[in-house]
PDB file of C-alpha atoms in Angstrom:
ATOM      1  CA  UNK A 255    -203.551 152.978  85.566  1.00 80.00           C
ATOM      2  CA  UNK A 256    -201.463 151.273  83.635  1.00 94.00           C
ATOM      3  CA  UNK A 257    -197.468 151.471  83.918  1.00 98.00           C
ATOM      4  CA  UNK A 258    -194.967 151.204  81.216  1.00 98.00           C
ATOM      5  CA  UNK A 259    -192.492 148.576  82.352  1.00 98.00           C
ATOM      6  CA  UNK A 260    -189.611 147.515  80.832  1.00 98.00           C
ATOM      7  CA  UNK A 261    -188.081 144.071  81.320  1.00 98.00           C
ATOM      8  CA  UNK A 262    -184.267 143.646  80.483  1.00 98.00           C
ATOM      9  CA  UNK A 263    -183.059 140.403  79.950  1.00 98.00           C
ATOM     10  CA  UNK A 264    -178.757 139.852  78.595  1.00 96.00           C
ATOM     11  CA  UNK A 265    -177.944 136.736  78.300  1.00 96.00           C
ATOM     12  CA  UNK A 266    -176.457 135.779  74.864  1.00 95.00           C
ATOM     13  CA  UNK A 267    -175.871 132.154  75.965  1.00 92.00           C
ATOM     14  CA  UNK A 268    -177.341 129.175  73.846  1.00 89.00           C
ATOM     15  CA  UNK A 269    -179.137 127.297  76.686  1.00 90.00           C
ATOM     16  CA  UNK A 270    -180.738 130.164  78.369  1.00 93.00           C
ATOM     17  CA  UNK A 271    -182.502 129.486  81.634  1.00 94.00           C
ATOM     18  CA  UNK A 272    -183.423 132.999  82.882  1.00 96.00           C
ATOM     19  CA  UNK A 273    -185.129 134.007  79.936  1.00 97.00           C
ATOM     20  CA  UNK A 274    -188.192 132.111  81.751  1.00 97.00           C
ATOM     21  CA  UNK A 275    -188.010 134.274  84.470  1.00 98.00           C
ATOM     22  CA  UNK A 276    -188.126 137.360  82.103  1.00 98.00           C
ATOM     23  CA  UNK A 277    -191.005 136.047  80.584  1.00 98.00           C
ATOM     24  CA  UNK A 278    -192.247 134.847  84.008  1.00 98.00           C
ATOM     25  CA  UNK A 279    -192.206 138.813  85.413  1.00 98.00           C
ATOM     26  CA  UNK A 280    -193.710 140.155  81.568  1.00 98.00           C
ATOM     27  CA  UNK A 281    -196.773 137.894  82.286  1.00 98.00           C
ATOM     28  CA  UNK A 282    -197.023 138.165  85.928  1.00 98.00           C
ATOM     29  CA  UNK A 283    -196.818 142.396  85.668  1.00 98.00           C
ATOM     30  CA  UNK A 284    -199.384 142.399  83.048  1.00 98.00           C
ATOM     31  CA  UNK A 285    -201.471 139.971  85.120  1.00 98.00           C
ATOM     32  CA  UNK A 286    -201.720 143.349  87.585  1.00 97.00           C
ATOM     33  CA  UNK A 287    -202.453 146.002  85.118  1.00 97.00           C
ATOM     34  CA  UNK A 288    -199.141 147.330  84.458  1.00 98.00           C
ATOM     35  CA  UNK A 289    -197.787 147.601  80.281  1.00 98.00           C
ATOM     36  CA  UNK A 290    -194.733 144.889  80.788  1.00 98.00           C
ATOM     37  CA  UNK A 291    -192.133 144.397  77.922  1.00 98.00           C
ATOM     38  CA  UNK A 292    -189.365 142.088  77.491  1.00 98.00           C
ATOM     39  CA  UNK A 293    -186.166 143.828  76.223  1.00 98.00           C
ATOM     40  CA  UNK A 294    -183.785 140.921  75.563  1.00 98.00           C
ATOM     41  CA  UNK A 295    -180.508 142.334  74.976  1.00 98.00           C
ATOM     42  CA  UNK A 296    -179.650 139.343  72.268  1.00 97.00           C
ATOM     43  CA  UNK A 297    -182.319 139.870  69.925  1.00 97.00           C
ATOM     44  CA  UNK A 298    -181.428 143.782  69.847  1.00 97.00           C
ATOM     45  CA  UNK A 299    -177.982 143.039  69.518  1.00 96.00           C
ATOM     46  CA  UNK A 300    -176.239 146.427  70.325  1.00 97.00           C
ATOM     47  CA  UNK A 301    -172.565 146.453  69.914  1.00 95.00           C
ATOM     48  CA  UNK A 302    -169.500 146.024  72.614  1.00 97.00           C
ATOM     49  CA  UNK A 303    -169.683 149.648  73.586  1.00 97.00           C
ATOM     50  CA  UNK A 304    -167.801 151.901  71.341  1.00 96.00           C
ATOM     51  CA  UNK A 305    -170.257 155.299  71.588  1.00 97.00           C
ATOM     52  CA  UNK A 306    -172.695 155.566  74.128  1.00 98.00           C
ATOM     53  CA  UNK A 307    -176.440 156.857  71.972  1.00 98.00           C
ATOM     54  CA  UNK A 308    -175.444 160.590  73.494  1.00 97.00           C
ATOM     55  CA  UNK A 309    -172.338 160.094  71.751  1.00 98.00           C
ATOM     56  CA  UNK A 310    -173.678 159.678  68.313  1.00 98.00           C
ATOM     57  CA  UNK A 311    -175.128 163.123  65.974  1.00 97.00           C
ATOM     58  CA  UNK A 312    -178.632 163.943  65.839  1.00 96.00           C
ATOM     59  CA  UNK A 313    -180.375 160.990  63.842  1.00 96.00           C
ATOM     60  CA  UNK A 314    -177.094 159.053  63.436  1.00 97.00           C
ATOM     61  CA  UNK A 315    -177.066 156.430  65.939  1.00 97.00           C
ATOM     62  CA  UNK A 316    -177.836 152.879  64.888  1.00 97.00           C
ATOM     63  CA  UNK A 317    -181.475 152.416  64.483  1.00 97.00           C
ATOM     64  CA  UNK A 318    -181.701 149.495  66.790  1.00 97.00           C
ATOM     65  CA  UNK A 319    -180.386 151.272  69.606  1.00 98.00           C
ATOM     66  CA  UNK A 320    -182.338 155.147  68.528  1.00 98.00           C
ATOM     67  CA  UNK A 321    -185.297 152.747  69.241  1.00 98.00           C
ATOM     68  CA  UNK A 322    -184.457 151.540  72.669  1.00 98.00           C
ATOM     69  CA  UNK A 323    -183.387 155.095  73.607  1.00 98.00           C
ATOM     70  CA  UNK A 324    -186.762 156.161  72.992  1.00 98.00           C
ATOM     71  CA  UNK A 325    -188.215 153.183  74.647  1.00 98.00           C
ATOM     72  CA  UNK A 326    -186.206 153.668  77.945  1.00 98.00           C
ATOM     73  CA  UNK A 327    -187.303 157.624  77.767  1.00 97.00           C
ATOM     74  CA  UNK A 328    -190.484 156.411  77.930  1.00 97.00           C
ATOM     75  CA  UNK A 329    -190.749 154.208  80.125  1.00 98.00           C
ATOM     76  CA  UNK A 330    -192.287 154.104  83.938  1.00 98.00           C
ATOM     77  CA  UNK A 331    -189.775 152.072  85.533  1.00 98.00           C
ATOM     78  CA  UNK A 332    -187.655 149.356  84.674  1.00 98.00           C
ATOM     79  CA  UNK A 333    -186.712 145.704  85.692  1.00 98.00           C
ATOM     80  CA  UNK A 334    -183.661 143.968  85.121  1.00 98.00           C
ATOM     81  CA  UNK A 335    -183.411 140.376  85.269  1.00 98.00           C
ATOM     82  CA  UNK A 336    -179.913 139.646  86.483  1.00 96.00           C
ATOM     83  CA  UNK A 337    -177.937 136.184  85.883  1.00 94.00           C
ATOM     84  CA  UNK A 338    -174.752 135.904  88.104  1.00 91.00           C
ATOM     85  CA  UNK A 339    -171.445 134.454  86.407  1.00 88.00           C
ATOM     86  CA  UNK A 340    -168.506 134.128  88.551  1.00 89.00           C
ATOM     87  CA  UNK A 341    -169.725 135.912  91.370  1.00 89.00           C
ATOM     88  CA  UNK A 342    -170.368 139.447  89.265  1.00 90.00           C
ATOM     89  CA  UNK A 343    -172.418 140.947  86.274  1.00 93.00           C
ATOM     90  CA  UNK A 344    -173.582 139.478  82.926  1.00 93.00           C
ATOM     91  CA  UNK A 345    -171.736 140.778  80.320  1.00 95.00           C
ATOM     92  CA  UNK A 346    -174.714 140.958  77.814  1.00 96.00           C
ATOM     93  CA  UNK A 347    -176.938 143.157  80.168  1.00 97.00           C
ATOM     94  CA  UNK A 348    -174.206 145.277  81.354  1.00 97.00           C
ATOM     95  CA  UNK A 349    -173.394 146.141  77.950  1.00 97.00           C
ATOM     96  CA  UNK A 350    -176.892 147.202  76.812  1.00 98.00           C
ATOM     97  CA  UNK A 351    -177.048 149.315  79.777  1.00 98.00           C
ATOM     98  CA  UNK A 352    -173.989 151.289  79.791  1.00 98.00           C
ATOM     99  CA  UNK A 353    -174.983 152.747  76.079  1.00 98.00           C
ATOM    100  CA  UNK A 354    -177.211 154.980  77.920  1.00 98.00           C
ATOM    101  CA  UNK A 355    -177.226 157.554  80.672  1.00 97.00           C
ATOM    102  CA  UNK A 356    -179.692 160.059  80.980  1.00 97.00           C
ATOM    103  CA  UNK A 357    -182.447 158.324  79.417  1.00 98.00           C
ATOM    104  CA  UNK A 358    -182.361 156.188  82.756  1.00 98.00           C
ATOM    105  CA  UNK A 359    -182.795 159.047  85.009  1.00 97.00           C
ATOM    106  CA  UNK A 360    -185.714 159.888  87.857  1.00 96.00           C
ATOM    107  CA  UNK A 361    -186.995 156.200  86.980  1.00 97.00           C
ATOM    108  CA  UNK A 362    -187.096 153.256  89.397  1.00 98.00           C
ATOM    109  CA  UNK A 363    -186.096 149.801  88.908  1.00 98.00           C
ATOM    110  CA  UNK A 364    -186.607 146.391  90.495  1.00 98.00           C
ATOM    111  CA  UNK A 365    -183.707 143.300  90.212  1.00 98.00           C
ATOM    112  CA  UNK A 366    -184.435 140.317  89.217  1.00 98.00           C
ATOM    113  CA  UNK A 367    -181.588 137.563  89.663  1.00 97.00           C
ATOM    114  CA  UNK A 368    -180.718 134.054  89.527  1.00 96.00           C
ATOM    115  CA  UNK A 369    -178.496 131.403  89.201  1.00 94.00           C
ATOM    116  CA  UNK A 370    -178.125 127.686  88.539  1.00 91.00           C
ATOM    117  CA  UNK A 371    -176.705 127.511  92.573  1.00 89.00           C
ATOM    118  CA  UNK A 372    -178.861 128.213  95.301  1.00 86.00           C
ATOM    119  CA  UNK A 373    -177.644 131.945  96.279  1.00 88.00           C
ATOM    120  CA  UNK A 374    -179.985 132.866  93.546  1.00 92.00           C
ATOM    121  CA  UNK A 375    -178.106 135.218  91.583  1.00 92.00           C
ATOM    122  CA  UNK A 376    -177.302 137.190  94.615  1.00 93.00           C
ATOM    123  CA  UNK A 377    -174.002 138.754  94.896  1.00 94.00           C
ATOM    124  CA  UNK A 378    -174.829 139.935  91.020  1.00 94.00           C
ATOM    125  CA  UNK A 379    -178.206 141.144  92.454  1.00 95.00           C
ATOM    126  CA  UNK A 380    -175.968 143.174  94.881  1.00 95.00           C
ATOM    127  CA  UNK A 381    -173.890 144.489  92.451  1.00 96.00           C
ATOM    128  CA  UNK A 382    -176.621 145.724  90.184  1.00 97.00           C
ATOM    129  CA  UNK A 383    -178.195 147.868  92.792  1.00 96.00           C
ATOM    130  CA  UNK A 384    -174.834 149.966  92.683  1.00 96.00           C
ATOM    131  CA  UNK A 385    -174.759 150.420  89.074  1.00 97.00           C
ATOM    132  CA  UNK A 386    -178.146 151.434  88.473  1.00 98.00           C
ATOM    133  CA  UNK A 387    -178.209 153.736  91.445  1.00 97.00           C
ATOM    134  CA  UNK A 388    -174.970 155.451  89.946  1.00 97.00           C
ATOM    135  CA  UNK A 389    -177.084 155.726  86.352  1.00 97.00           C
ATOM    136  CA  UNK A 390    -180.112 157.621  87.948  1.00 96.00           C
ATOM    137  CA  UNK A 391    -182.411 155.004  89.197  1.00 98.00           C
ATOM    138  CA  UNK A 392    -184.314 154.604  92.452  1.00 97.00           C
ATOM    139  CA  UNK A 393    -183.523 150.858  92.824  1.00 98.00           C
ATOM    140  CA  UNK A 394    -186.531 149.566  95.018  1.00 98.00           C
ATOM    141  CA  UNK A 395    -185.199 147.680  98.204  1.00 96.00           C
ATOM    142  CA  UNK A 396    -187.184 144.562  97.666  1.00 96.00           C
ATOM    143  CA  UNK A 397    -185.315 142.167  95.284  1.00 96.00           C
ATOM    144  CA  UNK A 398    -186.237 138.366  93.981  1.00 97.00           C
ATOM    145  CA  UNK A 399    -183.183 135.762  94.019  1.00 96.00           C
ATOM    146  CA  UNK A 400    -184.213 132.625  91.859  1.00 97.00           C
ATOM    147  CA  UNK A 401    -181.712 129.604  92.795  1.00 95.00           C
ATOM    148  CA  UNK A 402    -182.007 126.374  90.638  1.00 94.00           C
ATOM    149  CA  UNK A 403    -183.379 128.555  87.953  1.00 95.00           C
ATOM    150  CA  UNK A 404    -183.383 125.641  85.374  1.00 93.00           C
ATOM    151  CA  UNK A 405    -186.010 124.024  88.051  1.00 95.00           C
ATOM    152  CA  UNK A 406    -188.019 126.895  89.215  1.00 97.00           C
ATOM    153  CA  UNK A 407    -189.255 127.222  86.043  1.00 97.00           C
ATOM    154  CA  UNK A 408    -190.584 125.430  82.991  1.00 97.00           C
ATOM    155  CA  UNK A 409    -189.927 125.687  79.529  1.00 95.00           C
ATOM    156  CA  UNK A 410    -193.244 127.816  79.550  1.00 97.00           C
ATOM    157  CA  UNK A 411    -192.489 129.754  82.410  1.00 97.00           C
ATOM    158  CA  UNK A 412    -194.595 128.389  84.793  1.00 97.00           C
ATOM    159  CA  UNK A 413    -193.456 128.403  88.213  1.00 98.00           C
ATOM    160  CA  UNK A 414    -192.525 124.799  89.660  1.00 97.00           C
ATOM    161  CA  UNK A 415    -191.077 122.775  92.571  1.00 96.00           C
ATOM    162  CA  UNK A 416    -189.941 124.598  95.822  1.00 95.00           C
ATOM    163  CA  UNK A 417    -188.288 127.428  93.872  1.00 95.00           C
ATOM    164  CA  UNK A 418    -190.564 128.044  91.679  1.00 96.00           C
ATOM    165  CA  UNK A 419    -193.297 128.312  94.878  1.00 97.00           C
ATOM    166  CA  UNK A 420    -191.077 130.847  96.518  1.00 96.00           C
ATOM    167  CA  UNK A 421    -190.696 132.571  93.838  1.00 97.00           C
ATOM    168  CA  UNK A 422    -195.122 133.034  93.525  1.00 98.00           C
ATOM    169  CA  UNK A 423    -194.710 134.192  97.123  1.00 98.00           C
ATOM    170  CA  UNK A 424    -191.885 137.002  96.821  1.00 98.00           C
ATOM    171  CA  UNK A 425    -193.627 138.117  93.861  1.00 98.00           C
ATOM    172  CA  UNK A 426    -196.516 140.540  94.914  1.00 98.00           C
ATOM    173  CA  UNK A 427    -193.993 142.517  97.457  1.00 98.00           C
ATOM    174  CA  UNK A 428    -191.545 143.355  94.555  1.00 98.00           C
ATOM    175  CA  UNK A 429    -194.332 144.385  92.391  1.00 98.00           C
ATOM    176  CA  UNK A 430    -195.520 146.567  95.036  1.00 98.00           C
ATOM    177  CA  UNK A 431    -192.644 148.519  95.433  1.00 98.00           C
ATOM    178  CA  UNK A 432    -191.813 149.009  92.251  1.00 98.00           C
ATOM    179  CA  UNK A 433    -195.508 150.263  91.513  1.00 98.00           C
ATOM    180  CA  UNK A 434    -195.351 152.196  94.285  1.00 98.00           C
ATOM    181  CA  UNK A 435    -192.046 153.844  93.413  1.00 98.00           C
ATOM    182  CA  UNK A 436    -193.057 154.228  90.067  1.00 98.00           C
ATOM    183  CA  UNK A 437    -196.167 156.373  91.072  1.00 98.00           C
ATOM    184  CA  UNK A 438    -194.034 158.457  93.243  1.00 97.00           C
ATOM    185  CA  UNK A 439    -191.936 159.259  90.225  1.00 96.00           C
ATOM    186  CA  UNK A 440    -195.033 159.609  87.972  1.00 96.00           C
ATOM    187  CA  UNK A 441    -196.534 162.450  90.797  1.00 96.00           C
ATOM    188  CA  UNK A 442    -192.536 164.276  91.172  1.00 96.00           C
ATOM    189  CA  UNK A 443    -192.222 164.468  87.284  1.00 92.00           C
ATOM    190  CA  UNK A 444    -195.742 166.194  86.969  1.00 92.00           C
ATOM    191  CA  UNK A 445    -194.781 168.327  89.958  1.00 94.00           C
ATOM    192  CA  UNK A 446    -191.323 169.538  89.172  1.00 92.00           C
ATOM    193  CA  UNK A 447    -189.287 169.457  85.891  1.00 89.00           C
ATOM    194  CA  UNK A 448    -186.151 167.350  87.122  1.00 87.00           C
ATOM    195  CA  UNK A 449    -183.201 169.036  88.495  1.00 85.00           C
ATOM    196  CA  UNK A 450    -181.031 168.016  85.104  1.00 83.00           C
TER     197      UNK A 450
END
């Protein structure tokens, strides 16, 4: 069966090396079945947050960001690809994510991160998993750090040199979880109505 996955990217920088591993996880999770899209928070271009999409009347809210609501809602699970900038959060991602709540909820999610350095994105990676657990995600326990992104990948988003190897490797465990989470919330939602 096929998953919906969604792949959120937020980087609005002009040289942008983690958009290959976006790209990287959309092919790799459709190379196992599942329905991966790329959701790159610069081409949707949502505000700095003003009204979250609850915020907004019936039918009212920007169309841009009506269609990611409904997008998110239907989704299976999500993963967020996570750069790291001075030891915390990119701005871009964090932004597209804090116009919704509850469209989030009784989903999981996988992260994603990297960084030029060789922590990989790490300490961002950690702060992510507090965030989304605090919107109403299951945030899987296995992770994938990239370090040297601009070398672990190429322009096509091919894995390359020692990062890029590793990377291959720590692949199928991530995927598993998250498929494996995001069957367990597929079987609880056709079970139960959530609790709110």
């Amino acid at each position: 069966m096929a998953h919906g996955i969604l792949v959120f990217y937020g980087s609005y920088r002009s040289d942008r090396q983690g958009i290959r591993l976006a790209r990287y996880l959309v092919q790799a999770l459709a190379a196992r079945g599942d329905d991966a899209e790329l959701i790159d928070a610069q081409a949707i271009g949502l505000p700095i947050l003003d009204r979250m999409f609850k915020e907004y009347p019936k039918g009212e809210a920007p169309a841009n960001m009506a269609k990611l609501a409904e997008q998110i809602r239907t989704a299976d699970g999500f993963v967020f690809v996570a750069g790291e900038y001075n030891w915390g959060m990119q701005p871009g991602l964090k932004n597209l994510t804090d116009h919704f709540l509850e469209e989030w909820f009784w989903r999981p999610a996988a992260i994603a991160s990297y960084s030029a350095g060789r922590l990989g994105g790490a300490r961002a990676n950690s702060a992510w998993h507090a965030t989304l657990s605090e919107m109403g995600m299951v945030v899987v326990s296995s992770t994938l750090t990239v370090g040297g992104i601009g070398h672990a990948l190429d322009a096509d988003s091919q894995p390359t040199g020692e990062g890029g190897q590793a990377l291959v490797k720590a692949f199928p465990r991530f995927a598993d979880d998250l498929r494996w989470w995001t069957e367990a919330a597929l079987a609880q939602r056709e079970r139960h109505n959530p609790p709110y």
